[in-house]
Structures are given as C-alpha cells and as structure tokens.
PDB file of C-alpha atoms in Angstrom:
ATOM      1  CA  UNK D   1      -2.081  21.212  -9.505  1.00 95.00           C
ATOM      2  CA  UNK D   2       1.515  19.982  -8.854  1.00 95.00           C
ATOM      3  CA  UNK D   3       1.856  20.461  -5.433  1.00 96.00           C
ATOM      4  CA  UNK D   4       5.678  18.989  -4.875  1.00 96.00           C
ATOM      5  CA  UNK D   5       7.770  18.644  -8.248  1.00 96.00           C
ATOM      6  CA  UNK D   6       9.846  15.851  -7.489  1.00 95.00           C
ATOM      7  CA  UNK D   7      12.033  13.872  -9.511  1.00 93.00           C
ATOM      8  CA  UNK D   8      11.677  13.978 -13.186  1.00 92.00           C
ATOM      9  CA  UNK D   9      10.436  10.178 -12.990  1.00 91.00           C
ATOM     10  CA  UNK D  10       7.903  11.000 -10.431  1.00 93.00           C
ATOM     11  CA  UNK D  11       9.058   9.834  -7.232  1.00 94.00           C
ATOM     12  CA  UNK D  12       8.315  12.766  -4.738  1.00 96.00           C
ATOM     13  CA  UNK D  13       6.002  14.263  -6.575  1.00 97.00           C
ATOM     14  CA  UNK D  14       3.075  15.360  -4.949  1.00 98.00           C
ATOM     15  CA  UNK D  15      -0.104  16.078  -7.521  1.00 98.00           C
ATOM     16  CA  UNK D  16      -3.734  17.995  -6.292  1.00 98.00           C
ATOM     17  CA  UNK D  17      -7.333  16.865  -7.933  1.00 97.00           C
ATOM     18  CA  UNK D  18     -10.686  18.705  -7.052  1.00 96.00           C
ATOM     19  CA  UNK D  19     -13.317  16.950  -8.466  1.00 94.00           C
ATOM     20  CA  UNK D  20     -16.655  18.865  -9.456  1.00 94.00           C
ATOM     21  CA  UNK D  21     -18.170  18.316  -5.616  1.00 91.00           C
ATOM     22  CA  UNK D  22     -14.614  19.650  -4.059  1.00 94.00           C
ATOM     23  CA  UNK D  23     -13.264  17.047  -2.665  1.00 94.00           C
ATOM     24  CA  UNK D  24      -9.404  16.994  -2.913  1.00 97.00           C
ATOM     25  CA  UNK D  25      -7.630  14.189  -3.915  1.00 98.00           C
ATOM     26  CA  UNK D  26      -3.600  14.221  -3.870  1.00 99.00           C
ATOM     27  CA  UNK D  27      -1.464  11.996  -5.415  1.00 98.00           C
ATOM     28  CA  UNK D  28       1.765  11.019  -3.941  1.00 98.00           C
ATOM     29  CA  UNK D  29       4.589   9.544  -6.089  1.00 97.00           C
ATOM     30  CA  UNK D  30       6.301   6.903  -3.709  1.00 96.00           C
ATOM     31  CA  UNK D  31       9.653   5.421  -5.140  1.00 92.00           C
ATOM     32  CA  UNK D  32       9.575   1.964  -6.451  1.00 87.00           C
ATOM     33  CA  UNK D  33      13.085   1.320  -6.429  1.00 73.00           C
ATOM     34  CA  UNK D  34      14.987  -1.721  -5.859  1.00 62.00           C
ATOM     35  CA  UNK D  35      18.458  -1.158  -4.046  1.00 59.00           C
ATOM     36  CA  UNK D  36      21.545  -1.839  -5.772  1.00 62.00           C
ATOM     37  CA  UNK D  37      19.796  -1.839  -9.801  1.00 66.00           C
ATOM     38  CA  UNK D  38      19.693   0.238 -12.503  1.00 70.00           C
ATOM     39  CA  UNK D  39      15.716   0.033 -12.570  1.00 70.00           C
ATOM     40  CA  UNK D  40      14.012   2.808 -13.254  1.00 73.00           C
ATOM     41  CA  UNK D  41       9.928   2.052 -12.133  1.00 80.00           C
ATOM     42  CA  UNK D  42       8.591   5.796 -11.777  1.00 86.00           C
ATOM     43  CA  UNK D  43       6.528   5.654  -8.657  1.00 93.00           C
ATOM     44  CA  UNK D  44       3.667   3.692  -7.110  1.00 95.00           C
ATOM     45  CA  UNK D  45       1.135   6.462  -7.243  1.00 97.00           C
ATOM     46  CA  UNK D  46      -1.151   6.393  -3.769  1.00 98.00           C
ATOM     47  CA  UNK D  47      -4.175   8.556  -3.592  1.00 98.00           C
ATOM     48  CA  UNK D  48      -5.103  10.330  -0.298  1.00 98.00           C
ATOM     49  CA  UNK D  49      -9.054  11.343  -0.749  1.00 97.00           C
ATOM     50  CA  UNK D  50     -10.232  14.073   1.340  1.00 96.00           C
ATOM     51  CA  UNK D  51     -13.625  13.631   2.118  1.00 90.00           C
ATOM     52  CA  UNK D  52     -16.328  13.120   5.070  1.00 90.00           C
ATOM     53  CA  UNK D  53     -14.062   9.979   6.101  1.00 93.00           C
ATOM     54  CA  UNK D  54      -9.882   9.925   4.503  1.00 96.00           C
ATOM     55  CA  UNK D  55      -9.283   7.258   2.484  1.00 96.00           C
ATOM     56  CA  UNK D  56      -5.711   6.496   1.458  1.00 98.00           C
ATOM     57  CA  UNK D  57      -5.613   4.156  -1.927  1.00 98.00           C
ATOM     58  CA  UNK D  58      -2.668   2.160  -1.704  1.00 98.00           C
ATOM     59  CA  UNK D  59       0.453   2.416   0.392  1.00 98.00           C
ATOM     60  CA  UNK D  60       3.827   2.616  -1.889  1.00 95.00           C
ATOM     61  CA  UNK D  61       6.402   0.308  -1.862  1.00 91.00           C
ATOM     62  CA  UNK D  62       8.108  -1.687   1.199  1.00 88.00           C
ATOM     63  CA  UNK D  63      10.829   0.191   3.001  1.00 88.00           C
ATOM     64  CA  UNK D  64       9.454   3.604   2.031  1.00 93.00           C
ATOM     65  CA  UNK D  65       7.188   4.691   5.329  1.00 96.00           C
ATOM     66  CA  UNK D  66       9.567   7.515   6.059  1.00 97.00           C
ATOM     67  CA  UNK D  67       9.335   8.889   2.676  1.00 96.00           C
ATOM     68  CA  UNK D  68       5.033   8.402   2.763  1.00 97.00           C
ATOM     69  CA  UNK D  69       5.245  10.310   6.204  1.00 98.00           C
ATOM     70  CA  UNK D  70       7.436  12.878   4.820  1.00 98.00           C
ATOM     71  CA  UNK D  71       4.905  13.409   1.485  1.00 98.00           C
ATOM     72  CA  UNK D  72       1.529  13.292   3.812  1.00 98.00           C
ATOM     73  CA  UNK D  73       3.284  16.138   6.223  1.00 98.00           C
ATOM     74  CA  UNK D  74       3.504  18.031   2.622  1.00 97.00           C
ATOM     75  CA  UNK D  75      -0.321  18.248   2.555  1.00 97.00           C
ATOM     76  CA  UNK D  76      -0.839  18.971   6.452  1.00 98.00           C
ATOM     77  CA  UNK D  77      -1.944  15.601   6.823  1.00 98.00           C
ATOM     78  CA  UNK D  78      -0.896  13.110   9.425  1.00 98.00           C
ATOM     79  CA  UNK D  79      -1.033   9.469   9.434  1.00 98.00           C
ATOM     80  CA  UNK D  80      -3.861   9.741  12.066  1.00 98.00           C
ATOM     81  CA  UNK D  81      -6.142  11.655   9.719  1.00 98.00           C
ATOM     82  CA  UNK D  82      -6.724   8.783   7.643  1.00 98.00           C
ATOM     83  CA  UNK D  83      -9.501   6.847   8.526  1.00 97.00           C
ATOM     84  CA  UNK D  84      -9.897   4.361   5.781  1.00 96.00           C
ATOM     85  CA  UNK D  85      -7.195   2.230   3.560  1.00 97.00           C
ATOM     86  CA  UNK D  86      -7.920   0.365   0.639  1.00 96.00           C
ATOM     87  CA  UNK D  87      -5.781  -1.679  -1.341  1.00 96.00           C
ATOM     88  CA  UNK D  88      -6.292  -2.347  -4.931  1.00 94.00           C
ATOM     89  CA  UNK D  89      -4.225  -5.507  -5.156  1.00 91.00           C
ATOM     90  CA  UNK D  90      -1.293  -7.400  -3.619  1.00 85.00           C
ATOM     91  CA  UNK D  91       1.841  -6.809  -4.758  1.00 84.00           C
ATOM     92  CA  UNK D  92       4.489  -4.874  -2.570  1.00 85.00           C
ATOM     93  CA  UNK D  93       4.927  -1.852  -4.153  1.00 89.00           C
ATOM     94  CA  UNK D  94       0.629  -1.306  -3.510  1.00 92.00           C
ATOM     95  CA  UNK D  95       0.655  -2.397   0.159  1.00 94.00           C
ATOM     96  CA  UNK D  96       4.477  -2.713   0.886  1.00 91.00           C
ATOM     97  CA  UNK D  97       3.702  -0.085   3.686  1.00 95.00           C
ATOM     98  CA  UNK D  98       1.006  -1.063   4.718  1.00 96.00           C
ATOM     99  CA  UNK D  99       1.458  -2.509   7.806  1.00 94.00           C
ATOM    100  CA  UNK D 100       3.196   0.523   8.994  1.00 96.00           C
ATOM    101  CA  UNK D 101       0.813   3.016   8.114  1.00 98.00           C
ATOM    102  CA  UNK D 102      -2.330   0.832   9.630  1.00 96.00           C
ATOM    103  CA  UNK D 103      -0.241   1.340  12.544  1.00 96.00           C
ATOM    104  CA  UNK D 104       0.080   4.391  13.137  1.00 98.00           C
ATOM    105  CA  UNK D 105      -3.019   5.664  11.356  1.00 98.00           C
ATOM    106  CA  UNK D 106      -5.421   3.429  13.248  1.00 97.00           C
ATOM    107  CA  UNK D 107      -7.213   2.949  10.117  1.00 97.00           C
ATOM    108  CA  UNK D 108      -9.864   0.456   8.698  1.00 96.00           C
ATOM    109  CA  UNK D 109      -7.853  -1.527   5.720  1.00 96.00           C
ATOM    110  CA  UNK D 110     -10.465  -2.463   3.241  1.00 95.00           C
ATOM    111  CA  UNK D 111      -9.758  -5.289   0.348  1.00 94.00           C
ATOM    112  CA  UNK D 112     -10.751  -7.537  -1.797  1.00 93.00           C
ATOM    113  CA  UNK D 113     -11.853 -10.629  -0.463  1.00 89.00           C
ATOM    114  CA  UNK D 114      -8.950 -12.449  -2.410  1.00 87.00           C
ATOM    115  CA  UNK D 115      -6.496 -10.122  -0.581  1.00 87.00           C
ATOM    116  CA  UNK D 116      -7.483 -11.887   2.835  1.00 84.00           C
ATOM    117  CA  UNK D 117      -6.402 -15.188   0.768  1.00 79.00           C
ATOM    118  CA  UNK D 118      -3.351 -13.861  -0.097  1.00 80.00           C
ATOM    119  CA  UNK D 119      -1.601 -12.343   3.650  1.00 80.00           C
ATOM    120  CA  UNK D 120      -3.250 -15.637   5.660  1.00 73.00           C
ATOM    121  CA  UNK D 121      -0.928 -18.605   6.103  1.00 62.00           C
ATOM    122  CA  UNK D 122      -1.428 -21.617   3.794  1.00 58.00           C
ATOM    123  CA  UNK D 123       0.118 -24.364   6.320  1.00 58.00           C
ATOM    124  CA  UNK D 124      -1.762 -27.120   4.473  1.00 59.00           C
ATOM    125  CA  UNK D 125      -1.277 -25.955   1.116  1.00 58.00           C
ATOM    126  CA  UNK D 126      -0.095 -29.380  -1.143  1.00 59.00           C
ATOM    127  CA  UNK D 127       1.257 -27.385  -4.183  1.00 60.00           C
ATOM    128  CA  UNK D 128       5.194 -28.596  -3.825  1.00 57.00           C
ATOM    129  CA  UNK D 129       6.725 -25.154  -2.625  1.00 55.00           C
ATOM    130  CA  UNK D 130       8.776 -25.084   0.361  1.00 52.00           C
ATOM    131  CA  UNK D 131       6.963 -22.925   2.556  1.00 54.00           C
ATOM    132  CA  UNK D 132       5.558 -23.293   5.974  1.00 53.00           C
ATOM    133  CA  UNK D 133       7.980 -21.699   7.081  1.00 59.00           C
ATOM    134  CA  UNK D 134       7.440 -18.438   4.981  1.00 61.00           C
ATOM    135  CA  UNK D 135       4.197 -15.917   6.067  1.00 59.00           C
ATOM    136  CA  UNK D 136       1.711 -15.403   3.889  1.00 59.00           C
ATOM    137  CA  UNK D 137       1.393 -16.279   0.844  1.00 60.00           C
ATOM    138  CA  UNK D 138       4.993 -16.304   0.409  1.00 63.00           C
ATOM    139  CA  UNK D 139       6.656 -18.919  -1.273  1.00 60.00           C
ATOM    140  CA  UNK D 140      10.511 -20.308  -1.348  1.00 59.00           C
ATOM    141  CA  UNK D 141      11.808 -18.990  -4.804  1.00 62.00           C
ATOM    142  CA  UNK D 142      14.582 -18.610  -6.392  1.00 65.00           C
ATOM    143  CA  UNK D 143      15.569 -14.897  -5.908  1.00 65.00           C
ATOM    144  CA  UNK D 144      18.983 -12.818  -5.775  1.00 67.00           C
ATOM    145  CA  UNK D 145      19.640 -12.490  -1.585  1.00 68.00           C
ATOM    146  CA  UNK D 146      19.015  -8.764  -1.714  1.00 65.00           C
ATOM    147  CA  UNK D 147      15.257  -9.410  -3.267  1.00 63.00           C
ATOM    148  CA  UNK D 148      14.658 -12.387  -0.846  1.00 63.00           C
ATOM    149  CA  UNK D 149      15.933 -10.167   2.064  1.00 68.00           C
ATOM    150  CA  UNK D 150      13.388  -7.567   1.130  1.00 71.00           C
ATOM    151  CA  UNK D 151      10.539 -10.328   0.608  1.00 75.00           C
ATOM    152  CA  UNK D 152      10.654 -12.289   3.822  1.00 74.00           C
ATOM    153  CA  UNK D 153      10.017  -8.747   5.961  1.00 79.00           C
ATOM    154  CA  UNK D 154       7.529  -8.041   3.858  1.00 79.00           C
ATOM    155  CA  UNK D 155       5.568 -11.073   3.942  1.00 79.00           C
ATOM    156  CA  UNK D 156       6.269 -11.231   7.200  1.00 79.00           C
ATOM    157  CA  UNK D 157       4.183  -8.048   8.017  1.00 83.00           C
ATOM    158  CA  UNK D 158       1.203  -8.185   5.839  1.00 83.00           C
ATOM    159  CA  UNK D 159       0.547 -12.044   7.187  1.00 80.00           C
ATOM    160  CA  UNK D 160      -0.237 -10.225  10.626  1.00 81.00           C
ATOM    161  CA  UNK D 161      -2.602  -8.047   8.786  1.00 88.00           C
ATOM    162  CA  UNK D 162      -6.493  -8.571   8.724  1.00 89.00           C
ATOM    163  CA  UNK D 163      -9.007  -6.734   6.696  1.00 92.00           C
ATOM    164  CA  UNK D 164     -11.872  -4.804   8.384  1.00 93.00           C
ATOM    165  CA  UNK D 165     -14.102  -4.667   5.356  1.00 92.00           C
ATOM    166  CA  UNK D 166     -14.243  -7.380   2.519  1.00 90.00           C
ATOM    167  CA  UNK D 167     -14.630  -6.117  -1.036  1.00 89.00           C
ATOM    168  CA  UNK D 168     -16.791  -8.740  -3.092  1.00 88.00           C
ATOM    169  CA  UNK D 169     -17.183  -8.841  -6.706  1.00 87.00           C
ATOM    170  CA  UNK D 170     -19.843  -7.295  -8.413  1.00 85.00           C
ATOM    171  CA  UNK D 171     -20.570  -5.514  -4.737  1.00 81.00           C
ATOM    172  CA  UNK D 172     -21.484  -2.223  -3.729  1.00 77.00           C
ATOM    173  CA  UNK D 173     -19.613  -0.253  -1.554  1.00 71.00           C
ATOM    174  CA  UNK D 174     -20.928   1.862   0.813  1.00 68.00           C
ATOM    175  CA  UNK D 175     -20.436   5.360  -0.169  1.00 66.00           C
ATOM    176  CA  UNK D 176     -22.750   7.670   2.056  1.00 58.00           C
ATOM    177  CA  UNK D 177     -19.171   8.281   4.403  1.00 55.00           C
ATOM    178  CA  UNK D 178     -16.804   8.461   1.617  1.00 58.00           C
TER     179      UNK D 178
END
C-alpha cells in the first residue's frame, strides 16, 4: 500500500508491506540529495519493521533527521518506539542519521562487525592519508568544500558511535524477538 505519495522520484514516499504472519513493514523514501547539484539519487529507502521488538533498517542520508521524524510521525510512530537499528553498510546516505536517531530512540544499533572497523579511529594507521585529525574512518581527500563540509560532521558523529550487537559472517541472528 502507498501510504504517503511523495515525489515522483520517491523521496517522501511512504510504502506499507504485510507479510503472510502480519507484521507491517513501511518503507520510507528519505532524500539523497546533495545541496547545490543537479543529482537526482531517488531515495535511501529505510525499513521500519513492526514486530515483537521495532527494528528500523537503515537511517537515510546525513542532514535529513527532521524529514525521518516527520515520515515516522506519518505512521504513528515515534523515534522512541524503535527498539532495534541495524545498518546494512557504511556509507552516509545508510547511516547518515544515525547518530541522531540512536539518540533519541534509545535504541540498540546492530552491525556488521566491519562497521565497528569503519566509525573507530585509526590513529596508527601507516597508509599515507592525512588523517588523525579526521574521525573515523575518514580520510583527507580531495573533495569540492560543500562535500567536505558535509563529510567532516558526519564522520564526526558516527566515530562516537558503538555497536551493541556485532553481526558476524555466516552467523545467525537471533530472531525469537524480532
């Protein structure tokens, strides 16, 4: 069911899935946009599951918390509700807000085991970059100032994060709360 239309490409669109069992999963179409460009992304798509515990699946792009509040509110949902987060991968428009939404939701954040690699500072990393400095795993690139200016608070965030429950390869997750 299309709960919210949004824009044609997406962003603000707010989807409903009931599997078989009747658990309700909504999508919500977060903006991807970078400021200033003619970029068209469509939306990160993040995934709030409804079941015995509320998982959210990903977090949207940095800068967009207002807009994620605004989307969850659409559903009756608060960020308190959810008590789980898990992040498929690191890259900012997955767990750009992130650090926010932990925040205010309370919530476990659960990861890969490379993601704990990836928000940790690397102080005695050897590889030639200029960064210990820089959070994370953030390194000095060359960037245009309006993408480095979104980076640095980014990385900046996250590298305070820590995960609550390590996702191994090949591993099991416990599903008897999900």
């Amino acid at each position: 069911d299309v709960i919210v239309r949004g824009k044609e490409n997406g962003e603000g669109m707010i989807i409903r899935y009931q599997t078989t069992k009747g658990t309700d999963i909504f999508g919500l179409g977060i903006p991807n946009i970078y400021m200033d460009t003619d970029w068209d992304l469509g939306p990160t798509w993040c995934y709030l599951v409804l079941g015995h515990k509320t998982t959210l699946i990903d977090t949207g792009r940095f800068g967009n918390f207002q807009v994620f509040e605004t989307l969850l509110n659409s559903v009756g949902k608060e960020f308190s509700d959810i008590d789980r987060i898990i992040i498929t991968h690191s890259h900012e428009d997955h767990d750009g807000n992130l650090a926010e939404i932990i925040s205010a939701a309370q919530a476990e954040l659960w990861a890969h085991e490379i993601y704990r690699q990836m928000i940790s500072y690397h102080p005695d990393i050897k590889d030639g970059a200029k960064h210990p400095e820089l959070p994370g795993s953030c390194r000095l690139c060359v960037m245009p100032e309006k993408f480095h200016n979104n980076c640095l608070p980014y990385q900046k965030k996250r590298s305070a994060l820590s995960i609550d429950f390590a996702i191994n390869d090949h591993q099991t997750v416990p599903h008897d709360d999900l």
